[in-house]
Short mmCIF file of C-alpha atoms and ligand atoms in Angstrom, two decimals:
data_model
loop_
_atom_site.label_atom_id
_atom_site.label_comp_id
_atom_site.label_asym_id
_atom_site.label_seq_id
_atom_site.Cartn_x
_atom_site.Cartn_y
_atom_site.Cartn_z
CA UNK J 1267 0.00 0.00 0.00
CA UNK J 1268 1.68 3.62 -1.45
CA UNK J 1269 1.86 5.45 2.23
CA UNK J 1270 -0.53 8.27 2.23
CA UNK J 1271 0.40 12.22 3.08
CA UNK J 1272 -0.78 13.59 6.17
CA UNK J 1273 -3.99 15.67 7.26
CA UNK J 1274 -3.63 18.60 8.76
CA UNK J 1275 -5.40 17.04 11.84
CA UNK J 1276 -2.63 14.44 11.99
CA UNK J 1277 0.36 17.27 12.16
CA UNK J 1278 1.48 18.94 15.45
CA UNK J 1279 -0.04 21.98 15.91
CA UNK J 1280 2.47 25.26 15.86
CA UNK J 1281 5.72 23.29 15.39
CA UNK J 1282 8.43 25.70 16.35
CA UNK J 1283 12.23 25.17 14.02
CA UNK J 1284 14.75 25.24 17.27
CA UNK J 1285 17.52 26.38 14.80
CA UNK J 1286 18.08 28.80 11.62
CA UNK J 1287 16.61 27.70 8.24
CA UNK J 1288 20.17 27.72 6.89
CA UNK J 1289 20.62 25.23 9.25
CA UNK J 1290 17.59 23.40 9.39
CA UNK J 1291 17.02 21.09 6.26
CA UNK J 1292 13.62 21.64 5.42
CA UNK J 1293 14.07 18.96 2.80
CA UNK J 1294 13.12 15.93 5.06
CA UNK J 1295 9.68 17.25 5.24
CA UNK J 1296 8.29 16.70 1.76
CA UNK J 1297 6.26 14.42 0.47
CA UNK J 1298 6.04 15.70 -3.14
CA UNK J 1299 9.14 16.76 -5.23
CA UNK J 1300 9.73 19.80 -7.99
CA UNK J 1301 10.86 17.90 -11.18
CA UNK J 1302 11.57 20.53 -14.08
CA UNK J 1303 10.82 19.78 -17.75
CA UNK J 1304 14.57 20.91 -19.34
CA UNK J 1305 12.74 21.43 -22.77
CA UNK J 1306 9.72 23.15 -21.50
CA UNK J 1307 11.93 25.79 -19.37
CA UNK J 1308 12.54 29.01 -20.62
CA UNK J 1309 14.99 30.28 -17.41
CA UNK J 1310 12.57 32.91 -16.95
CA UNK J 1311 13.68 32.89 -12.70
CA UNK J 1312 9.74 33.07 -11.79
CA UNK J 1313 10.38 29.68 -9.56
CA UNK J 1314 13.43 31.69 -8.07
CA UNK J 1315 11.61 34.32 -6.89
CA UNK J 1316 8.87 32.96 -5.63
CA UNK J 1317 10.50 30.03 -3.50
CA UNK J 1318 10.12 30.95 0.05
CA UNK J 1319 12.80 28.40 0.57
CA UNK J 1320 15.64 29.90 -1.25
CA UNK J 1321 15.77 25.96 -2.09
CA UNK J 1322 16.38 27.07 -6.23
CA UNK J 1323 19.19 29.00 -7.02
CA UNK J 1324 20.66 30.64 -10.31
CA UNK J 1325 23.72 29.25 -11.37
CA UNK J 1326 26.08 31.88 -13.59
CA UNK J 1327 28.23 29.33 -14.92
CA UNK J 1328 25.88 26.81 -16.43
CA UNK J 1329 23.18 29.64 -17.45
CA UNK J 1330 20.81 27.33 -15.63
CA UNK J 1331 18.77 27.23 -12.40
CA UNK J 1332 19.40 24.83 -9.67
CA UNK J 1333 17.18 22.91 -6.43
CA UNK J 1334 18.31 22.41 -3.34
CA UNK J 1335 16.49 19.37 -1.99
CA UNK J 1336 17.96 19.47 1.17
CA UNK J 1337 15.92 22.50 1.85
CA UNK J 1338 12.67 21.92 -0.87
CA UNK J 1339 9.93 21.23 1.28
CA UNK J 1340 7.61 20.43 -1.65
CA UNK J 1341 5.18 23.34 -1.28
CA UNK J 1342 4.49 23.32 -5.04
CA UNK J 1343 4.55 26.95 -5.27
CA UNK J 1344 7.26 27.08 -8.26
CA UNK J 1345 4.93 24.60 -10.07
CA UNK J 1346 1.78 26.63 -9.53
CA UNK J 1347 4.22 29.83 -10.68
CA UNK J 1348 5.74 28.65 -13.80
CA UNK J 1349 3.90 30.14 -16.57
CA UNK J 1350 5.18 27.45 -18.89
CA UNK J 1351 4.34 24.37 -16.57
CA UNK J 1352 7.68 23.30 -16.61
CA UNK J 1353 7.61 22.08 -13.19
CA UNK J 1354 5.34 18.60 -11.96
CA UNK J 1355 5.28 17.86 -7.87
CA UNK J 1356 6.23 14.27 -8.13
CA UNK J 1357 4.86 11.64 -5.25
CA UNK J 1358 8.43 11.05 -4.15
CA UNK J 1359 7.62 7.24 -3.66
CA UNK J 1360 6.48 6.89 -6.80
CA UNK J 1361 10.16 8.48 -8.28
CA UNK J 1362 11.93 5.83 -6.27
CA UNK J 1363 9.96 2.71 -7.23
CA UNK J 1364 10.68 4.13 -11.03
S1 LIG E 1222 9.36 29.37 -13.62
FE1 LIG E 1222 9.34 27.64 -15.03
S2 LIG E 1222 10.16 28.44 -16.96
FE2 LIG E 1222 10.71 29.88 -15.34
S3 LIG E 1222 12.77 29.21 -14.69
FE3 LIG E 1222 11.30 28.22 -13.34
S4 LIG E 1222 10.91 26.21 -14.29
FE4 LIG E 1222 11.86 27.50 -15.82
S1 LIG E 1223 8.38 23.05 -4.03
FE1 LIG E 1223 8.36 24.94 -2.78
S2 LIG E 1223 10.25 24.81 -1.55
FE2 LIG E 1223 10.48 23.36 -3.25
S3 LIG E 1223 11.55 24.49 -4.84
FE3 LIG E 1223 9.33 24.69 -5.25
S4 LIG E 1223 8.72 26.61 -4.24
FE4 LIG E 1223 10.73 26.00 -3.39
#
């Protein structure tokens, strides 16, 4: 059976980070994972500004943007952003059994 995410009912209520974001690797929580269509992409940055998880960065030497998915929590808000739908929230245990 594919485990099933979590209601809000079922998550602690207020959950305090005891240490700084930079620190803190936000990563572990996700359930759902950013994967970016290379073709589709247009480097537009839109995803970059909008992460509230600094977790995609611009990369000068490759021309390219990056994720950090030791601090993507999955949020989807880059995917809901992308004005080319470059970007698909991937059930995470569905990538691995791939
Ligand atoms: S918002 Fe979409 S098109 Fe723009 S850089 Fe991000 S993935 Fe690429
Ligand atoms: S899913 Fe959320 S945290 Fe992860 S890269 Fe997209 S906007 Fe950032």
């Amino acid at each position: 059976m594919k485990p099933q995410p979590k209601g809000w009912k079922e998550i602690p209520i207020a959950g305090v980070c005891w240490m700084p974001s930079e620190e803190y690797q936000t990563g572990d929580w996700r359930t759902f994972k950013p994967v970016r269509d290379l073709e589709k992409c247009t480097r537009c940055l839109l995803c970059y500004i909008y992460c509230p998880d600094s977790a995609i960065s611009w990369n000068p030497d490759k021309g390219d943007i990056e994720f950090d998915y030791n601090f993507c929590k999955g949020c989807g808000i880059c995917a809901n952003e992308c004005p080319v739908d470059a970007i698909t929230m991937v059930f995470e245990q569905e990538e691995k059994e791939e």
